[in-house]
Short mmCIF file of N, CA and C in Angstrom, two decimals:
data_model
loop_
_atom_site.label_atom_id
_atom_site.label_comp_id
_atom_site.label_asym_id
_atom_site.label_seq_id
_atom_site.Cartn_x
_atom_site.Cartn_y
_atom_site.Cartn_z
N VAL Z 1 110.80 123.97 81.19
CA VAL Z 1 109.88 123.14 81.44
C VAL Z 1 109.91 122.28 80.35
N VAL Z 2 109.81 122.23 78.98
CA VAL Z 2 111.01 121.01 78.41
C VAL Z 2 112.31 121.05 78.35
N PHE Z 3 112.85 122.83 79.17
CA PHE Z 3 114.49 122.43 79.12
C PHE Z 3 114.68 121.36 80.21
N GLY Z 4 114.17 121.69 80.91
CA GLY Z 4 114.06 121.34 82.83
C GLY Z 4 114.23 119.35 82.60
N PHE Z 5 112.52 119.29 81.69
CA PHE Z 5 112.86 117.85 80.92
C PHE Z 5 113.74 117.08 80.54
N TYR Z 6 114.26 117.54 79.62
CA TYR Z 6 116.43 116.99 79.35
C TYR Z 6 116.72 116.92 80.32
N GLY Z 7 117.24 118.16 80.97
CA GLY Z 7 118.01 118.14 81.56
C GLY Z 7 118.24 116.93 83.11
N ALA Z 8 117.35 116.35 83.32
CA ALA Z 8 116.77 115.45 84.13
C ALA Z 8 117.25 114.57 83.36
N ALA Z 9 117.24 114.00 82.52
CA ALA Z 9 116.56 112.50 81.66
C ALA Z 9 118.22 112.54 81.28
N VAL Z 10 119.09 113.87 81.39
CA VAL Z 10 120.35 113.58 80.78
C VAL Z 10 121.52 113.26 82.08
N LEU Z 11 120.52 113.86 83.17
CA LEU Z 11 121.45 113.73 84.43
C LEU Z 11 121.14 112.04 84.61
N THR Z 12 119.73 111.49 84.85
CA THR Z 12 119.34 110.69 85.32
C THR Z 12 120.42 109.65 84.45
N GLU Z 13 120.13 109.75 83.26
CA GLU Z 13 121.48 109.12 82.70
C GLU Z 13 122.54 108.49 83.03
N VAL Z 14 123.10 109.60 83.33
CA VAL Z 14 124.77 109.71 83.56
C VAL Z 14 124.93 109.38 84.41
N ILE Z 15 124.25 109.09 85.40
CA ILE Z 15 123.94 108.85 87.48
C ILE Z 15 123.43 107.33 87.18
N LEU Z 16 122.80 106.72 85.89
CA LEU Z 16 122.84 105.77 86.05
C LEU Z 16 123.27 105.02 85.43
N LEU Z 17 124.50 105.53 84.88
CA LEU Z 17 125.08 105.02 83.68
C LEU Z 17 126.26 104.97 84.36
N GLY Z 18 126.43 105.66 84.96
CA GLY Z 18 127.99 105.98 86.34
C GLY Z 18 128.30 105.05 87.03
N GLN Z 19 127.17 104.73 87.42
CA GLN Z 19 126.75 103.48 88.47
C GLN Z 19 126.60 102.01 88.14
N THR Z 20 126.12 102.50 87.25
CA THR Z 20 125.43 100.32 86.21
C THR Z 20 127.57 100.39 85.39
N THR Z 21 127.37 101.32 84.36
CA THR Z 21 128.10 100.52 83.90
C THR Z 21 130.32 100.84 84.03
N PRO Z 22 130.56 99.68 83.62
CA PRO Z 22 132.06 99.07 83.88
C PRO Z 22 132.67 101.04 83.30
N TYR Z 23 134.48 100.92 84.01
CA TYR Z 23 134.93 102.26 83.52
C TYR Z 23 136.13 102.31 83.92
N SER Z 24 137.12 103.02 83.13
CA SER Z 24 137.75 102.67 83.41
C SER Z 24 139.12 103.74 82.25
N LYS Z 25 139.89 104.03 82.93
CA LYS Z 25 141.04 105.25 82.44
C LYS Z 25 142.11 104.62 81.37
N GLU Z 26 142.44 103.20 81.62
CA GLU Z 26 143.01 102.95 80.83
C GLU Z 26 143.14 101.43 79.95
N LEU Z 27 143.27 101.10 78.95
CA LEU Z 27 143.19 100.04 78.46
C LEU Z 27 144.46 99.55 77.94
N VAL Z 28 144.61 98.45 78.03
CA VAL Z 28 145.45 97.68 77.68
C VAL Z 28 145.17 96.86 76.32
N VAL Z 29 146.36 96.60 75.46
CA VAL Z 29 145.87 95.60 74.25
C VAL Z 29 147.39 95.24 74.46
N GLU Z 30 146.95 93.47 74.62
CA GLU Z 30 147.87 92.40 74.74
C GLU Z 30 147.73 91.39 73.65
N ARG Z 31 148.72 91.14 72.90
CA ARG Z 31 149.38 89.80 72.04
C ARG Z 31 150.04 88.67 72.82
N PHE Z 32 149.78 87.51 71.44
CA PHE Z 32 151.25 86.45 72.37
C PHE Z 32 151.87 87.05 71.55
N VAL Z 33 153.40 87.10 72.50
CA VAL Z 33 154.53 87.25 71.95
C VAL Z 33 155.54 85.99 72.13
N ILE Z 34 155.90 85.35 70.73
CA ILE Z 34 156.84 84.59 71.43
C ILE Z 34 158.55 85.12 70.70
N PRO Z 35 159.39 84.48 71.23
CA PRO Z 35 161.04 84.33 71.05
C PRO Z 35 160.97 83.37 70.32
N LEU Z 36 161.76 83.40 68.76
CA LEU Z 36 162.41 82.17 68.07
C LEU Z 36 163.17 81.71 69.07
N ALA Z 37 163.55 80.45 68.69
CA ALA Z 37 165.12 80.06 68.69
C ALA Z 37 165.47 78.75 67.91
N PRO Z 38 166.03 78.55 67.02
CA PRO Z 38 166.79 77.47 66.41
C PRO Z 38 166.48 75.93 67.21
N GLU Z 39 166.66 75.27 66.57
CA GLU Z 39 166.95 72.99 67.34
C GLU Z 39 168.72 73.37 67.68
N PHE Z 40 169.50 74.29 66.80
CA PHE Z 40 170.59 73.48 66.89
C PHE Z 40 171.59 75.45 66.73
N GLY Z 41 172.57 75.38 67.16
CA GLY Z 41 173.46 76.38 66.46
C GLY Z 41 173.99 76.08 65.35
N GLY Z 42 174.61 77.78 65.59
CA GLY Z 42 175.52 77.79 64.14
C GLY Z 42 175.07 78.63 63.62
N ILE Z 43 175.69 78.50 61.86
CA ILE Z 43 175.32 80.16 61.47
C ILE Z 43 174.13 80.48 60.45
N VAL Z 44 173.69 81.62 60.55
CA VAL Z 44 172.18 81.61 59.68
C VAL Z 44 173.59 82.10 58.13
N SER Z 45 172.16 81.59 57.73
CA SER Z 45 172.39 81.45 56.38
C SER Z 45 171.99 82.32 54.87
N GLU Z 46 170.34 82.51 55.66
CA GLU Z 46 169.83 83.75 54.83
C GLU Z 46 168.52 83.81 55.69
N VAL Z 47 168.08 85.10 55.29
CA VAL Z 47 167.38 86.00 56.54
C VAL Z 47 166.08 85.77 54.69
N HIS Z 48 164.44 85.68 55.47
CA HIS Z 48 163.83 85.82 54.58
C HIS Z 48 162.60 86.83 55.37
N ALA Z 49 162.17 87.49 56.49
CA ALA Z 49 161.76 88.28 56.77
C ALA Z 49 161.99 89.60 56.79
N LYS Z 50 160.79 90.84 57.15
CA LYS Z 50 161.58 91.56 57.24
C LYS Z 50 161.06 92.11 58.78
N PRO Z 51 161.60 92.98 59.46
CA PRO Z 51 161.14 93.35 60.84
C PRO Z 51 159.32 94.41 60.62
N ASN Z 52 159.02 94.49 61.30
CA ASN Z 52 157.65 95.39 61.07
C ASN Z 52 156.55 94.88 60.00
N VAL Z 53 157.04 94.29 59.71
CA VAL Z 53 156.02 93.31 58.38
C VAL Z 53 155.63 92.41 58.45
N PRO Z 54 153.94 92.56 58.14
CA PRO Z 54 153.32 91.19 58.62
C PRO Z 54 153.48 90.21 57.93
N ILE Z 55 153.70 88.72 58.39
CA ILE Z 55 153.65 87.54 57.75
C ILE Z 55 152.71 86.90 58.34
N LYS Z 56 152.50 85.63 57.03
CA LYS Z 56 151.28 84.25 57.16
C LYS Z 56 152.14 83.72 57.76
N LYS Z 57 151.00 82.64 58.61
CA LYS Z 57 151.56 81.30 59.33
C LYS Z 57 152.41 80.60 58.34
N GLY Z 58 153.36 79.66 58.70
CA GLY Z 58 154.88 78.60 57.89
C GLY Z 58 155.41 79.25 57.00
N THR Z 59 155.24 80.89 56.85
CA THR Z 59 156.62 81.68 56.00
C THR Z 59 157.59 81.29 56.39
N PRO Z 60 158.48 81.20 55.15
CA PRO Z 60 160.24 81.75 55.92
C PRO Z 60 161.30 82.60 56.67
N ILE Z 61 160.83 82.60 57.87
CA ILE Z 61 161.39 84.17 58.82
C ILE Z 61 163.27 84.10 58.07
N PHE Z 62 164.13 82.56 58.49
CA PHE Z 62 165.14 82.70 58.81
C PHE Z 62 165.98 80.97 58.84
N SER Z 63 166.68 80.90 57.88
CA SER Z 63 167.53 79.57 57.27
C SER Z 63 168.37 79.40 58.32
N MET Z 64 169.03 78.58 59.05
CA MET Z 64 169.83 78.42 59.56
C MET Z 64 170.93 77.83 58.08
N ASP Z 65 172.61 77.50 58.48
CA ASP Z 65 173.28 76.68 57.74
C ASP Z 65 173.09 75.36 57.91
N ALA Z 66 172.25 74.06 56.96
CA ALA Z 66 172.69 73.10 57.41
C ALA Z 66 172.79 71.65 57.30
N ALA Z 67 174.40 72.34 56.49
CA ALA Z 67 175.66 70.95 56.14
C ALA Z 67 176.03 71.02 57.13
N PRO Z 68 176.10 70.57 58.07
CA PRO Z 68 177.36 70.32 59.15
C PRO Z 68 176.01 69.05 59.47
N TRP Z 69 174.56 69.64 59.51
CA TRP Z 69 173.90 68.17 60.16
C TRP Z 69 173.32 67.28 58.85
N GLN Z 70 173.91 67.88 57.25
CA GLN Z 70 173.54 67.03 56.01
C GLN Z 70 174.51 65.57 55.89
N ASP Z 71 175.90 66.54 56.35
CA ASP Z 71 176.68 65.74 56.25
C ASP Z 71 177.36 64.95 57.74
N ARG Z 72 176.29 64.78 58.66
CA ARG Z 72 176.09 63.97 59.35
C ARG Z 72 175.15 62.70 59.20
N LEU Z 73 174.09 63.35 58.15
CA LEU Z 73 172.63 62.68 58.37
C LEU Z 73 173.54 61.37 57.33
N ASP Z 74 174.71 61.55 55.66
CA ASP Z 74 175.21 61.15 55.01
C ASP Z 74 175.77 59.87 55.88
N SER Z 75 177.26 60.71 56.52
CA SER Z 75 177.87 59.58 57.69
C SER Z 75 176.94 58.94 57.87
N ALA Z 76 175.83 59.26 58.67
CA ALA Z 76 175.04 58.30 60.11
C ALA Z 76 174.48 57.27 58.84
N LYS Z 77 174.06 57.55 57.10
CA LYS Z 77 173.61 56.59 56.65
C LYS Z 77 174.36 55.54 56.34
N ALA Z 78 175.62 56.54 55.79
CA ALA Z 78 176.63 55.56 55.73
C ALA Z 78 177.61 54.22 56.23
N ASP Z 79 177.05 54.43 58.07
CA ASP Z 79 177.64 53.56 58.46
C ASP Z 79 176.38 52.82 58.78
N VAL Z 80 175.21 53.37 58.89
CA VAL Z 80 174.05 52.52 59.00
C VAL Z 80 174.32 50.90 57.55
N ASP Z 81 174.09 51.43 56.83
CA ASP Z 81 174.52 51.15 55.18
C ASP Z 81 176.30 49.52 55.59
N ALA Z 82 176.68 49.99 56.41
CA ALA Z 82 178.05 49.36 56.44
C ALA Z 82 177.46 48.75 57.83
N ALA Z 83 176.78 48.79 58.72
CA ALA Z 83 176.86 47.98 59.60
C ALA Z 83 175.95 47.11 58.75
N ALA Z 84 174.71 47.33 58.31
CA ALA Z 84 173.86 46.37 57.63
C ALA Z 84 175.01 45.02 56.84
N ASN Z 85 175.19 45.44 55.64
CA ASN Z 85 176.36 44.24 55.30
C ASN Z 85 177.28 43.53 56.16
N ASN Z 86 177.39 44.02 56.90
CA ASN Z 86 178.41 43.64 58.02
C ASN Z 86 177.38 42.38 58.66
N LYS Z 87 176.59 42.59 59.38
CA LYS Z 87 175.53 41.70 59.54
C LYS Z 87 175.04 40.50 58.45
N LYS Z 88 174.70 41.34 57.37
CA LYS Z 88 174.33 39.81 56.51
C LYS Z 88 175.72 38.98 56.28
N ALA Z 89 176.56 39.63 56.66
CA ALA Z 89 178.53 38.53 56.51
C ALA Z 89 178.29 37.48 57.17
N LEU Z 90 177.85 38.24 58.66
CA LEU Z 90 177.27 37.21 59.69
C LEU Z 90 176.43 36.64 59.79
N GLN Z 91 175.67 36.61 59.42
CA GLN Z 91 174.21 35.90 59.23
C GLN Z 91 175.10 34.77 58.71
N ALA Z 92 175.51 34.81 57.20
CA ALA Z 92 175.89 34.25 56.62
C ALA Z 92 176.79 33.46 56.84
N GLN Z 93 177.48 33.41 57.74
CA GLN Z 93 179.34 32.51 58.46
C GLN Z 93 178.18 32.03 59.59
N LEU Z 94 177.15 32.50 60.65
CA LEU Z 94 176.35 31.72 61.35
C LEU Z 94 175.91 30.45 60.64
N ALA Z 95 175.02 31.25 59.56
CA ALA Z 95 174.59 30.04 59.12
C ALA Z 95 175.21 28.73 58.38
N GLU Z 96 176.59 28.63 58.02
CA GLU Z 96 177.03 27.83 57.81
C GLU Z 96 177.82 27.54 59.21
N ALA Z 97 178.56 27.99 60.44
CA ALA Z 97 178.28 27.75 62.01
C ALA Z 97 177.30 26.96 62.60
N ASP Z 98 176.13 27.41 62.07
CA ASP Z 98 175.13 26.27 62.33
C ASP Z 98 174.99 25.08 61.84
N LEU Z 99 175.58 24.90 60.68
CA LEU Z 99 175.81 23.53 59.79
C LEU Z 99 176.56 22.82 60.16
N LYS Z 100 177.93 23.36 60.35
CA LYS Z 100 178.85 22.66 61.08
C LYS Z 100 178.63 21.80 62.55
N LEU Z 101 177.90 23.03 63.74
CA LEU Z 101 177.47 22.26 64.51
C LEU Z 101 176.33 21.30 64.62
N ARG Z 102 176.02 21.55 63.86
CA ARG Z 102 174.53 20.06 63.42
C ARG Z 102 175.28 18.61 62.64
N ASP Z 103 175.76 18.77 62.25
CA ASP Z 103 177.02 17.83 61.38
C ASP Z 103 178.11 17.01 63.05
N ALA Z 104 178.41 18.83 63.15
CA ALA Z 104 179.08 17.36 65.09
C ALA Z 104 178.47 17.09 65.67
N LYS Z 105 177.47 17.58 65.95
CA LYS Z 105 176.14 16.55 66.93
C LYS Z 105 176.18 15.41 66.27
N ILE Z 106 176.21 14.84 64.93
CA ILE Z 106 175.52 14.47 64.54
C ILE Z 106 176.75 12.92 64.78
N LEU Z 107 178.42 13.67 64.38
CA LEU Z 107 179.31 13.00 64.56
C LEU Z 107 179.71 12.33 65.36
N VAL Z 108 179.63 13.25 66.38
CA VAL Z 108 179.58 13.32 67.86
C VAL Z 108 178.98 11.77 68.71
N ALA Z 109 177.62 11.74 68.54
CA ALA Z 109 176.83 10.74 68.49
C ALA Z 109 177.05 9.23 67.64
N LYS Z 110 177.65 9.60 66.93
CA LYS Z 110 178.46 8.20 66.48
C LYS Z 110 179.52 7.94 66.37
N LYS Z 111 180.14 8.54 67.05
CA LYS Z 111 181.58 8.61 68.12
C LYS Z 111 183.39 9.15 66.16
N VAL Z 112 182.25 9.81 65.57
CA VAL Z 112 183.30 9.61 64.66
C VAL Z 112 184.02 11.11 64.64
N MET Z 113 183.97 11.46 65.75
CA MET Z 113 184.50 13.31 66.09
C MET Z 113 184.82 13.94 67.23
N ALA Z 114 185.42 13.88 68.01
CA ALA Z 114 186.06 14.25 69.44
C ALA Z 114 184.68 14.95 70.25
N ALA Z 115 184.54 15.20 70.87
CA ALA Z 115 183.42 15.79 71.71
C ALA Z 115 183.83 17.02 72.16
N ASN Z 116 185.13 17.39 72.32
CA ASN Z 116 185.69 18.95 72.34
C ASN Z 116 184.72 19.97 71.60
N GLN Z 117 184.67 19.09 69.79
CA GLN Z 117 184.49 19.65 68.98
C GLN Z 117 183.21 20.34 68.82
N LEU Z 118 182.35 19.38 69.28
CA LEU Z 118 180.81 20.15 69.69
C LEU Z 118 181.02 21.33 70.58
N GLU Z 119 181.96 22.02 71.29
CA GLU Z 119 181.99 22.49 71.91
C GLU Z 119 182.81 24.37 71.21
N ILE Z 120 183.81 23.49 70.50
CA ILE Z 120 184.02 24.96 69.90
C ILE Z 120 183.20 24.91 69.07
N ARG Z 121 182.39 23.96 68.18
CA ARG Z 121 181.62 25.45 67.32
C ARG Z 121 179.86 26.11 67.89
N GLN Z 122 180.27 24.95 68.49
CA GLN Z 122 178.70 25.79 69.80
C GLN Z 122 179.17 26.97 69.99
N ASP Z 123 180.63 27.05 70.68
CA ASP Z 123 181.51 29.11 71.15
C ASP Z 123 181.61 29.70 69.70
N GLN Z 124 181.91 29.54 68.64
CA GLN Z 124 182.39 29.18 67.80
C GLN Z 124 180.22 30.44 67.39
N VAL Z 125 179.17 29.48 67.51
CA VAL Z 125 178.04 29.78 67.14
C VAL Z 125 178.16 31.06 67.70
N ASN Z 126 177.77 31.34 69.36
CA ASN Z 126 177.30 32.29 70.66
C ASN Z 126 178.70 33.12 69.59
N GLY Z 127 179.41 32.79 69.37
CA GLY Z 127 180.48 34.10 69.37
C GLY Z 127 180.00 34.79 68.35
N LEU Z 128 179.22 33.73 67.47
CA LEU Z 128 178.60 34.71 65.74
C LEU Z 128 177.48 35.30 66.28
N LYS Z 129 177.00 34.55 67.33
CA LYS Z 129 175.59 35.66 67.58
C LYS Z 129 175.93 37.23 68.66
N ALA Z 130 176.57 36.93 68.80
CA ALA Z 130 176.65 38.08 69.95
C ALA Z 130 177.18 39.15 69.03
N GLN Z 131 178.21 38.65 67.99
CA GLN Z 131 178.64 40.03 67.40
C GLN Z 131 177.53 40.00 66.45
N ILE Z 132 176.76 39.86 66.09
CA ILE Z 132 175.54 40.24 65.15
C ILE Z 132 174.24 40.95 66.78
N ALA Z 133 174.64 40.78 67.05
CA ALA Z 133 173.39 41.29 68.40
C ALA Z 133 174.03 42.53 68.71
N SER Z 134 175.58 42.38 68.93
CA SER Z 134 176.13 44.14 69.25
C SER Z 134 176.24 44.92 67.91
N ILE Z 135 176.40 44.67 66.38
CA ILE Z 135 176.23 45.14 65.44
C ILE Z 135 174.15 45.33 65.07
N GLU Z 136 173.55 44.79 65.74
CA GLU Z 136 171.80 45.50 65.81
C GLU Z 136 171.89 46.62 66.81
N SER Z 137 172.54 46.38 68.22
CA SER Z 137 172.39 47.33 68.95
C SER Z 137 173.44 48.60 67.83
N GLN Z 138 173.95 48.98 68.19
CA GLN Z 138 175.10 49.74 66.93
C GLN Z 138 173.82 50.35 65.64
N MET Z 139 173.18 49.32 65.50
CA MET Z 139 172.93 49.88 64.31
C MET Z 139 171.28 50.74 64.70
N GLU Z 140 170.91 50.61 66.14
CA GLU Z 140 169.88 51.62 66.43
C GLU Z 140 170.75 52.84 67.15
N GLY Z 141 171.65 52.84 67.44
CA GLY Z 141 171.92 54.07 67.26
C GLY Z 141 172.69 55.07 66.51
N LEU Z 142 173.24 54.20 65.80
CA LEU Z 142 173.23 54.77 63.93
C LEU Z 142 172.32 55.41 63.73
N ARG Z 143 170.82 54.97 63.57
CA ARG Z 143 169.63 55.21 63.11
C ARG Z 143 169.18 56.84 64.03
N ALA Z 144 169.42 56.58 65.16
CA ALA Z 144 168.48 57.55 66.10
C ALA Z 144 170.04 58.89 65.26
N ASP Z 145 171.00 58.34 65.80
CA ASP Z 145 172.07 60.22 65.26
C ASP Z 145 171.50 60.50 63.59
N ALA Z 146 171.04 59.44 62.78
CA ALA Z 146 170.48 59.98 61.64
C ALA Z 146 168.79 60.65 61.88
N ALA Z 147 168.44 60.03 62.46
CA ALA Z 147 166.81 60.62 62.46
C ALA Z 147 166.88 62.41 63.21
N LYS Z 148 168.61 61.91 64.57
CA LYS Z 148 168.55 63.57 64.96
C LYS Z 148 168.50 64.66 63.45
N ALA Z 149 169.88 64.22 62.78
CA ALA Z 149 170.71 65.00 61.66
C ALA Z 149 169.93 64.97 61.00
N GLN Z 150 168.47 64.50 61.05
CA GLN Z 150 166.82 64.31 59.58
C GLN Z 150 166.29 65.58 60.11
N TYR Z 151 166.14 65.61 61.21
CA TYR Z 151 165.31 66.57 62.44
C TYR Z 151 166.33 67.90 62.32
N ASN Z 152 166.87 68.33 62.28
CA ASN Z 152 168.06 69.67 62.11
C ASN Z 152 167.75 69.68 61.36
N VAL Z 153 168.06 68.57 59.81
CA VAL Z 153 168.41 69.59 59.10
C VAL Z 153 166.87 70.45 57.64
N ASP Z 154 165.84 69.20 58.62
CA ASP Z 154 164.12 70.01 58.28
C ASP Z 154 163.36 70.88 58.40
N HIS Z 155 164.25 70.92 59.92
CA HIS Z 155 164.35 72.56 60.69
C HIS Z 155 164.82 73.11 60.85
N ALA Z 156 166.32 73.29 59.51
CA ALA Z 156 166.95 74.47 59.80
C ALA Z 156 166.15 75.35 58.66
N THR Z 157 165.10 76.14 58.70
CA THR Z 157 164.42 76.69 58.61
C THR Z 157 163.38 77.14 59.51
N ILE Z 158 163.43 78.32 59.52
CA ILE Z 158 162.72 78.69 60.99
C ILE Z 158 161.32 79.43 60.74
N LEU Z 159 160.02 78.89 60.90
CA LEU Z 159 159.12 78.98 59.38
C LEU Z 159 158.47 80.49 60.59
N ALA Z 160 157.18 81.30 60.48
CA ALA Z 160 156.41 82.51 61.04
C ALA Z 160 155.54 80.91 62.49
N PRO Z 161 155.20 80.63 63.44
CA PRO Z 161 154.54 79.32 63.85
C PRO Z 161 152.60 80.55 64.16
N ALA Z 162 152.40 82.25 63.61
CA ALA Z 162 151.13 81.89 63.46
C ALA Z 162 151.57 83.83 62.26
N ASP Z 163 150.10 83.96 62.05
CA ASP Z 163 150.41 85.34 61.67
C ASP Z 163 150.24 86.49 62.56
N GLY Z 164 151.78 86.90 62.33
CA GLY Z 164 151.89 88.16 62.48
C GLY Z 164 153.62 89.05 61.78
N TYR Z 165 153.97 89.42 62.85
CA TYR Z 165 155.03 90.45 62.49
C TYR Z 165 155.89 89.50 63.73
N MET Z 166 157.87 90.27 62.65
CA MET Z 166 158.88 90.02 63.98
C MET Z 166 159.04 91.66 64.11
N VAL Z 167 159.49 91.57 65.42
CA VAL Z 167 160.13 93.01 66.68
C VAL Z 167 161.42 92.61 67.39
N ASP Z 168 162.75 93.29 66.94
CA ASP Z 168 163.76 92.88 67.77
C ASP Z 168 164.37 92.53 66.77
N PHE Z 169 164.24 92.42 65.27
CA PHE Z 169 164.69 91.54 64.10
C PHE Z 169 166.09 91.63 63.66
N VAL Z 170 166.92 91.85 64.30
CA VAL Z 170 168.16 92.07 63.65
C VAL Z 170 169.08 90.94 63.08
N LEU Z 171 168.91 89.41 62.63
CA LEU Z 171 169.67 88.88 62.05
C LEU Z 171 170.25 88.78 60.45
N ARG Z 172 171.59 88.48 60.09
CA ARG Z 172 172.17 88.91 59.08
C ARG Z 172 172.08 88.22 59.01
N PRO Z 173 172.88 87.85 57.48
CA PRO Z 173 173.66 86.52 56.87
C PRO Z 173 174.58 86.30 56.88
N GLY Z 174 174.81 85.01 58.21
CA GLY Z 174 176.98 84.86 58.18
C GLY Z 174 176.45 85.04 60.06
N GLY Z 175 175.24 85.78 60.69
CA GLY Z 175 175.48 86.14 62.00
C GLY Z 175 175.55 84.27 62.79
N PHE Z 176 176.56 83.97 63.70
CA PHE Z 176 176.44 83.12 64.50
C PHE Z 176 175.30 82.89 66.27
N ILE Z 177 174.41 81.40 65.92
CA ILE Z 177 173.19 81.62 66.70
C ILE Z 177 174.26 80.36 67.84
N ARG Z 178 173.82 80.52 68.79
CA ARG Z 178 174.58 79.46 70.05
C ARG Z 178 172.54 79.07 70.10
N LEU Z 179 172.90 77.47 70.14
CA LEU Z 179 172.36 76.48 70.25
C LEU Z 179 171.03 76.57 71.90
N LYS Z 180 169.69 76.93 70.75
CA LYS Z 180 168.79 77.55 71.35
C LYS Z 180 168.49 78.72 72.12
N SER Z 181 168.96 79.48 71.17
CA SER Z 181 169.14 81.19 72.23
C SER Z 181 167.87 81.68 71.12
N PRO Z 182 166.93 82.10 72.31
CA PRO Z 182 166.59 83.18 71.40
C PRO Z 182 167.06 84.30 70.64
N VAL Z 183 166.58 84.06 69.10
CA VAL Z 183 167.38 84.92 68.27
C VAL Z 183 166.18 86.26 67.66
N ALA Z 184 164.43 86.22 68.05
CA ALA Z 184 164.22 87.15 67.33
C ALA Z 184 162.64 87.25 68.03
N THR Z 185 161.46 88.17 67.99
CA THR Z 185 160.68 88.40 68.98
C THR Z 185 159.28 88.08 67.57
N PHE Z 186 158.63 87.40 68.60
CA PHE Z 186 157.85 87.40 66.93
C PHE Z 186 156.17 87.56 67.60
N VAL Z 187 155.80 88.82 67.01
CA VAL Z 187 154.08 89.05 67.38
C VAL Z 187 153.51 88.41 66.94
N SER Z 188 152.55 87.10 67.25
CA SER Z 188 151.11 86.95 67.11
C SER Z 188 150.12 87.55 66.54
N THR Z 189 149.64 87.70 65.72
CA THR Z 189 148.07 88.70 65.37
C THR Z 189 146.98 88.26 65.17
N GLU Z 190 147.05 86.75 65.70
CA GLU Z 190 145.92 85.73 65.40
C GLU Z 190 145.10 86.28 66.63
N GLU Z 191 144.91 86.22 68.28
CA GLU Z 191 144.70 86.69 69.15
C GLU Z 191 144.53 87.75 69.44
N LEU Z 192 143.56 88.31 70.43
CA LEU Z 192 144.02 90.06 70.60
C LEU Z 192 142.78 90.19 72.10
N TYR Z 193 144.09 90.56 73.36
CA TYR Z 193 143.72 90.26 74.42
C TYR Z 193 143.33 91.85 75.06
N LEU Z 194 142.37 92.47 75.92
CA LEU Z 194 142.12 94.26 75.43
C LEU Z 194 141.87 93.79 76.97
N LEU Z 195 142.87 94.24 78.09
CA LEU Z 195 142.81 94.61 79.45
C LEU Z 195 142.46 95.70 79.88
#
């Protein structure tokens, strides 16, 4: 009777658990896999991480050669400075041309100067204003080039996007990477999904 009672209890529990408890023969563990690609193509200058070694978020993985972008940044900054100096010179010429135009208006009103001189001086003022506007638009383009170059210089080192480790990581210094081409696979260990 005692053994029968225990046997009935076990069978009841097994039958009830089999009907009410989820059961699967397979369990899949998933993590986020992030392909890493640099913002620009070029030569790998240094590799900081190793494959299958855990790294923390923000740790450098590899660095691209930023010298071409640094050269573009320096060139763009120099061009912006040159355009700014040119603009200052034109603004000085514009101030002088405005003064001559005001004098011409007074002299033409008094009939001391020919009326066609007024149009000539007005054309000079308008021409200088157009040149200044052209330089300002050119400076905007140069500033955009400088901002792009600065962004690429700042992002020449690829950092770990999360805690995790690298797989399929075969980069070596001196290797060439194409523009935005995935070169490494990063597996995040911050989140885990069981399916």
